[in-house]
Amino acid sequence: MVIVEVIEKAKFGKFHYILLAILGTVWAFIAVNTLSVSFVIPLLSKEPAFQGSLSKLGAMGSAALWGMLFGAWFFGIVADYIGRRNALAIAVSLFGLGSVVSSFANSLDQLIALRFIVGLGLGGALPVASSYFAEFMPAKIRGAMISILESFWAIGTIIIGIVAILLKASWRSILLFGGSVLVLLPLILWLPESPRFLALKGKTKEAEKVIERIFGRKAEVKVQESKQVKVTIIELWKKYGKTTLMLSIAWFSIAFAYYGFFIWLPKFLAATLEITVFKSFQYFIITAVAQLPGYWSAAYLLEKIGRKKTLSAYLLLSGLAGVMFYYYASSGNVYAILTSAVLFSFFNLGAWGAIYAYTPELYPTEIRGTGAGWAGGMGRIGGGLAPILAGKIMESSTVGVAVLVIAVISIVGALDVFVLGKETKGTELI
């Protein structure tokens, strides 16, 4: 059988579980390192050397996200040249080491610079890991499995919330904990390279050995006439312009909504409910728990009603949850405010599961890493702008208005996918 046929027709077996466990743990640590800043920001105010305005603290919250922008673009292209596994190992090494070093920062400016470096690795790991995982998944369950992989983000979110409570005022220890991801490097390097990538690069024997190692059966590489494909951003827009435009807007919207809301969530909750910072950490965990059923429901709907409908619906509903938060923000109603935050968490993270399943299916193998990297980079622009903008809005207005802006951006993303998106459910990767 041809390699692609073996992958597409395979049952979900032992190797797939191992791959999910390793990449899922990486995914959880990406969440840990990304969201650690949500707990660090309130704690920095206790140290004179790290005090600053809300907008400067927002810039610190955005620093890793700006790094993620360049990391997504760079590592996406790198993955199309040196392979998915190798690019992932480099990205994980970068954000793991960066997190360790950032725990020793002596000023807010140093912390901003180091968080940017951490972001380079985080931004690279996300699109590379999702493309790598997708290239091993059978078509009939690919969308659901990628959404389940994404659900490890919620696990990482819960873990960093618990770690922040246990470590209390030690923001340095919170950042140091993020460097624990380095213990996964031997496991990542133990994994095989994507056989689709190997076949594309003409490494037919290596591709055949990987298939035999994974599935215990031999498969031949179907040799086709070589096509010289330029793996560049220009070629991406020339050949896949409409798709790339749709994904650019969708990724910008979903990331703007997520990072604008969650980077500041402890602050939002503390301000609207008039509670202590540590109490807001506990409420943060409640909203994080809601993310898991959000992912799981999206995983089911991706294979039931399709990628386009699921993604657009979840973006719309998360936006409406944000409007609800705005409506109740000044009421002091604990039940209503927490409910709107939980609903936002449920639908926004379900949308993340959908967009990670959707994106790799919209590009062929030779440019999949570049396409996913570009899309992820646009998300980092949205994510990088959101905490700064939210901080400035809170300086001149209210928490409710900041959340309303976030909600509107999410609704724009829903309309973008609904109008420009195309359905990919059940399609084979090419």
XYZ file of C-alpha atoms in Angstrom:
430
model
C 0.000 0.000 0.000
C 1.023 3.604 -0.518
C 2.147 5.403 2.651
C -0.710 7.894 2.584
C -3.253 5.087 2.298
C -1.774 3.282 5.307
C -1.999 6.426 7.432
C -5.503 7.358 6.304
C -6.933 3.859 6.812
C -5.125 3.024 10.055
C -6.957 2.475 13.315
C -6.108 4.670 16.285
C -3.516 2.481 17.985
C -0.629 2.349 20.443
C 1.598 4.774 18.552
C -1.184 7.351 18.296
C -1.722 7.203 22.073
C 2.008 7.686 22.683
C 2.129 10.585 20.234
C -0.916 12.191 21.873
C 0.606 11.791 25.341
C 3.964 13.357 24.393
C 2.620 16.192 22.252
C -0.246 16.745 24.683
C 2.211 17.235 27.537
C 4.184 19.676 25.381
C 0.907 21.474 24.674
C 0.112 21.687 28.388
C 3.517 23.242 29.078
C 2.961 25.766 26.289
C -0.172 26.840 28.158
C 1.757 26.913 31.453
C 4.435 29.174 30.000
C 1.967 31.398 28.158
C -0.451 31.940 31.056
C 2.100 32.150 33.863
C 2.232 35.885 33.196
C -1.440 36.175 34.268
C -0.347 35.264 37.790
C 3.005 37.037 37.671
C 1.521 40.470 36.856
C -0.452 40.869 40.132
C 2.549 39.646 42.166
C 5.073 42.025 40.571
C 3.348 45.029 42.122
C 4.743 43.950 45.508
C 8.324 44.552 44.351
C 9.441 48.174 43.693
C 11.821 47.189 40.865
C 8.951 45.661 38.894
C 6.203 48.217 39.397
C 4.741 49.957 36.355
C 1.576 51.315 34.758
C -1.200 48.977 33.656
C -0.189 49.531 30.021
C 3.465 48.628 30.753
C 2.397 45.544 32.680
C 0.189 44.760 29.694
C 3.288 45.085 27.509
C 5.002 42.515 29.724
C 1.959 40.288 29.243
C 2.230 40.802 25.487
C 5.996 40.285 25.198
C 5.808 36.514 24.805
C 2.961 36.924 22.325
C 5.047 39.194 20.098
C 7.794 36.605 20.286
C 5.217 33.982 19.331
C 4.459 35.989 16.177
C 8.000 35.689 14.847
C 8.420 32.191 16.258
C 5.339 30.922 14.416
C 6.500 32.326 11.102
C 10.122 31.233 11.521
C 9.565 27.718 12.830
C 6.706 27.108 10.388
C 9.134 27.615 7.512
C 11.895 25.699 9.319
C 9.540 22.722 9.725
C 9.063 22.592 5.953
C 12.842 22.375 5.479
C 14.336 20.327 8.341
C 11.268 18.375 9.440
C 8.481 18.625 11.988
C 10.160 16.728 14.841
C 13.479 18.575 14.682
C 11.790 21.984 14.491
C 9.606 21.074 17.472
C 12.610 19.978 19.555
C 14.397 23.283 18.900
C 11.297 25.328 19.739
C 10.709 23.448 23.020
C 14.367 23.892 23.998
C 14.108 27.626 23.374
C 11.025 28.316 25.458
C 12.079 25.929 28.222
C 15.489 27.532 28.682
C 13.996 31.002 28.269
C 11.528 30.366 31.063
C 14.301 29.241 33.418
C 16.426 32.319 32.683
C 13.440 34.708 32.985
C 12.906 33.556 36.577
C 16.185 35.335 37.442
C 15.222 38.721 35.907
C 16.040 41.817 37.989
C 13.817 44.429 36.333
C 10.595 44.739 34.374
C 12.531 45.622 31.220
C 14.662 42.465 31.551
C 11.542 40.407 32.093
C 9.896 41.870 28.980
C 12.963 40.995 26.871
C 13.222 37.455 28.248
C 9.497 36.833 27.836
C 9.896 37.770 24.170
C 12.535 35.027 23.793
C 10.246 32.538 25.533
C 7.558 33.510 23.042
C 9.780 32.666 20.061
C 9.814 29.046 21.178
C 6.153 28.959 22.191
C 5.043 30.410 18.864
C 7.117 27.889 16.962
C 6.002 24.853 18.954
C 2.256 25.358 18.457
C 1.884 25.240 14.636
C 4.678 22.680 14.230
C 3.163 20.306 16.807
C -0.322 20.556 15.282
C 0.940 19.940 11.727
C 3.122 17.062 12.918
C 0.221 15.468 14.807
C -2.202 15.943 11.881
C 0.122 14.147 9.464
C -0.179 10.911 11.488
C -3.965 11.029 11.957
C -6.516 9.061 9.868
C -8.938 11.368 8.024
C -12.078 10.093 9.761
C -10.905 11.131 13.243
C -8.312 13.813 12.480
C -10.428 16.800 13.476
C -11.581 15.266 16.738
C -8.079 14.128 17.686
C -6.501 17.522 17.025
C -9.200 19.094 19.190
C -8.375 16.581 21.932
C -4.678 17.471 21.582
C -5.678 21.115 22.000
C -7.601 20.212 25.164
C -4.261 19.692 26.909
C -4.095 23.493 26.912
C -6.903 23.455 29.478
C -4.955 20.936 31.557
C -1.928 23.236 31.469
C -4.160 26.176 32.425
C -5.489 24.309 35.448
C -1.967 23.209 36.445
C -0.501 26.729 36.357
C -3.482 27.994 38.375
C -2.883 25.381 41.054
C 0.896 25.985 40.999
C 0.327 29.746 41.398
C -1.854 29.150 44.479
C 0.584 26.656 46.013
C 3.608 28.894 45.410
C 1.650 31.944 46.613
C 3.816 35.068 46.228
C 6.786 33.436 44.465
C 6.493 34.668 40.889
C 10.063 33.506 40.179
C 9.146 29.939 41.099
C 6.086 30.136 38.828
C 8.335 31.012 35.858
C 10.938 28.421 36.862
C 8.250 25.732 36.863
C 7.655 26.433 33.155
C 11.191 25.256 32.395
C 10.251 21.727 33.484
C 9.258 21.088 29.868
C 12.937 20.390 29.111
C 12.576 16.871 30.542
C 10.434 16.025 27.484
C 13.220 16.605 24.957
C 14.479 12.971 24.895
C 10.921 11.773 24.231
C 10.433 14.246 21.395
C 13.682 13.167 19.748
C 12.646 9.512 20.158
C 9.568 10.104 17.991
C 9.857 9.420 14.241
C 9.782 12.119 11.609
C 6.523 12.526 9.689
C 6.537 9.946 6.850
C 4.598 12.411 4.687
C 7.417 14.917 5.088
C 10.099 12.288 4.424
C 8.328 11.085 1.277
C 7.954 14.657 0.045
C 11.698 15.215 0.492
C 12.526 12.033 -1.460
C 13.670 10.073 1.607
C 11.631 7.075 0.573
C 13.477 4.382 2.538
C 13.248 6.380 5.754
C 9.541 6.967 5.190
C 8.927 3.255 4.621
C 10.849 2.361 7.803
C 8.751 4.799 9.842
C 5.520 3.240 8.567
C 6.779 -0.251 9.373
C 7.884 0.869 12.842
C 4.515 2.441 13.624
C 2.033 0.074 11.999
C 4.047 -3.133 11.700
C 3.428 -3.324 7.965
C 5.362 -2.386 4.879
C 4.277 0.339 2.504
C 5.844 1.793 -0.592
C 6.259 5.437 -1.440
C 4.468 6.314 -4.638
C 7.099 8.187 -6.594
C 5.612 11.063 -8.547
C 7.153 13.629 -10.815
C 9.004 16.055 -8.596
C 7.375 19.435 -8.170
C 9.605 22.342 -7.176
C 7.496 24.236 -4.672
C 8.714 27.527 -3.283
C 8.042 27.522 0.427
C 7.646 31.275 0.916
C 5.011 33.621 2.296
C 4.646 35.183 -1.171
C 3.796 31.808 -2.714
C 1.398 31.132 0.146
C -0.619 34.245 -0.675
C -0.361 33.778 -4.447
C -1.697 30.211 -4.454
C -3.916 30.197 -1.363
C -4.913 33.842 -0.994
C -8.564 33.463 0.040
C -7.802 30.687 2.505
C -4.884 32.605 3.995
C -6.987 35.776 4.337
C -9.768 33.870 6.105
C -7.335 32.194 8.485
C -5.476 35.454 9.149
C -8.652 37.182 10.335
C -9.889 34.122 12.235
C -6.594 33.568 14.071
C -6.270 37.284 14.858
C -9.794 37.336 16.296
C -9.599 34.185 18.385
C -6.204 35.079 19.847
C -7.183 38.705 20.527
C -10.236 37.477 22.423
C -8.373 34.765 24.338
C -5.283 36.699 25.437
C -7.146 39.941 26.008
C -9.489 38.096 28.366
C -7.265 35.554 30.110
C -4.086 37.587 30.602
C -6.184 40.075 32.556
C -8.791 37.653 33.992
C -7.509 37.734 37.603
C -7.608 41.547 37.355
C -11.085 41.499 35.730
C -12.454 39.260 38.482
C -10.764 41.121 41.321
C -12.104 44.464 40.044
C -15.684 43.424 39.248
C -16.191 41.188 42.291
C -14.074 43.291 44.691
C -12.064 40.294 45.893
C -8.381 39.663 46.669
C -5.875 38.632 44.011
C -5.520 35.138 45.499
C -9.303 34.675 45.531
C -9.325 35.634 41.845
C -6.742 32.882 41.236
C -9.246 30.356 42.619
C -12.007 31.677 40.366
C -9.565 31.523 37.445
C -9.274 27.760 37.960
C -13.075 27.433 37.817
C -13.107 29.091 34.398
C -10.199 26.891 33.298
C -12.086 23.697 34.192
C -14.870 24.836 31.827
C -12.380 24.703 28.967
C -12.236 20.891 28.948
C -15.906 20.292 28.027
C -15.519 23.150 25.547
C -12.797 21.213 23.740
C -14.623 17.901 23.987
C -17.893 19.261 22.648
C -16.023 20.881 19.753
C -14.224 17.584 19.050
C -17.607 15.880 18.704
C -19.130 18.601 16.520
C -16.093 18.811 14.218
C -16.861 15.318 12.920
C -20.636 15.743 13.201
C -21.415 19.106 11.570
C -17.977 20.067 10.223
C -15.092 22.419 10.872
C -16.547 25.631 9.428
C -19.855 25.552 11.319
C -18.251 24.539 14.607
C -15.567 27.233 14.493
C -17.887 30.069 13.464
C -20.541 29.071 16.028
C -18.098 28.842 18.928
C -16.488 32.188 18.067
C -19.931 33.803 17.951
C -21.037 32.285 21.250
C -17.820 33.274 23.030
C -18.381 36.830 21.783
C -21.918 36.821 23.157
C -20.570 35.554 26.498
C -18.215 38.544 26.513
C -21.186 40.877 25.907
C -22.880 39.227 28.907
C -19.783 39.895 31.059
C -19.888 43.559 29.997
C -23.577 43.807 30.897
C -23.067 42.465 34.418
C -19.557 43.879 35.092
C -20.750 46.776 37.238
C -23.506 44.833 38.990
C -21.364 42.951 41.492
C -23.460 39.856 40.753
C -21.009 37.033 41.460
C -23.152 34.348 39.809
C -23.729 36.295 36.574
C -20.116 37.467 36.209
C -18.675 34.009 36.862
C -21.229 32.393 34.553
C -20.324 34.734 31.692
C -16.592 34.086 32.306
C -17.193 30.317 32.325
C -19.231 30.513 29.097
C -16.526 32.612 27.440
C -13.940 30.059 28.513
C -16.047 27.133 27.259
C -16.718 28.530 23.786
C -13.423 30.333 23.163
C -11.366 27.242 23.948
C -13.735 25.061 21.926
C -13.052 27.435 19.041
C -9.303 26.925 19.568
C -9.789 23.178 19.244
C -11.690 23.738 16.009
C -9.205 26.155 14.438
C -6.239 23.884 15.142
C -8.084 21.000 13.470
C -9.175 23.171 10.547
C -5.922 24.940 9.659
C -3.670 21.981 8.646
C -6.413 20.608 6.373
C -6.485 23.754 4.254
C -2.913 23.414 2.892
C -0.959 20.614 1.138
C 2.025 18.939 2.811
C 4.718 20.919 0.988
C 3.510 24.218 2.426
C 1.516 23.122 5.488
C 4.112 24.241 8.014
C 4.441 27.654 6.385
C 0.667 28.092 6.161
C 0.083 27.050 9.759
C 2.989 29.231 10.873
C 1.603 32.289 9.071
C -1.851 31.739 10.571
C -0.381 31.265 14.029
C 1.670 34.429 13.551
C -1.456 36.458 12.802
C -2.906 35.073 16.005
C 0.125 36.341 17.901
C -0.414 39.841 16.499
C -3.950 39.764 17.863
C -2.780 38.232 21.119
C 0.047 40.750 21.448
C -2.181 43.773 20.922
C -5.016 42.656 23.180
C -3.390 42.863 26.665
C -1.904 46.297 25.893
C -5.191 47.630 24.519
C -7.171 46.162 27.418
C -4.749 47.787 29.890
C -5.120 51.192 28.216
C -8.914 50.898 28.134
C -9.000 50.088 31.856
C -6.812 53.134 32.578
C -9.316 55.459 30.891
C -12.591 53.536 31.220
C -13.809 50.313 32.872
C -13.186 46.560 32.904
C -16.578 46.051 31.260
C -15.676 48.186 28.239
C -12.388 46.291 27.796
C -14.274 42.980 27.723
C -16.858 44.410 25.282
C -14.101 45.251 22.770
C -12.799 41.699 23.122
C -16.285 40.315 22.513
C -16.799 42.367 19.327
C -13.510 41.115 17.856
C -14.582 37.511 18.513
C -17.882 38.099 16.680
C -15.979 39.557 13.702
C -13.961 36.319 13.545
C -17.169 34.282 13.503
C -18.497 36.228 10.512
C -15.166 35.867 8.702
C -15.177 32.058 8.952
C -18.865 31.831 8.033
C -18.429 33.947 4.879
C -14.940 32.996 3.616
C -14.389 29.513 5.047
C -14.816 26.190 3.256
C -15.618 22.798 4.722
C -12.833 20.172 5.006
C -14.524 17.442 7.073
C -13.545 13.962 5.874
C -10.949 15.170 3.351
C -7.586 13.436 3.062
C -4.394 15.432 3.532
C -2.533 15.903 0.255
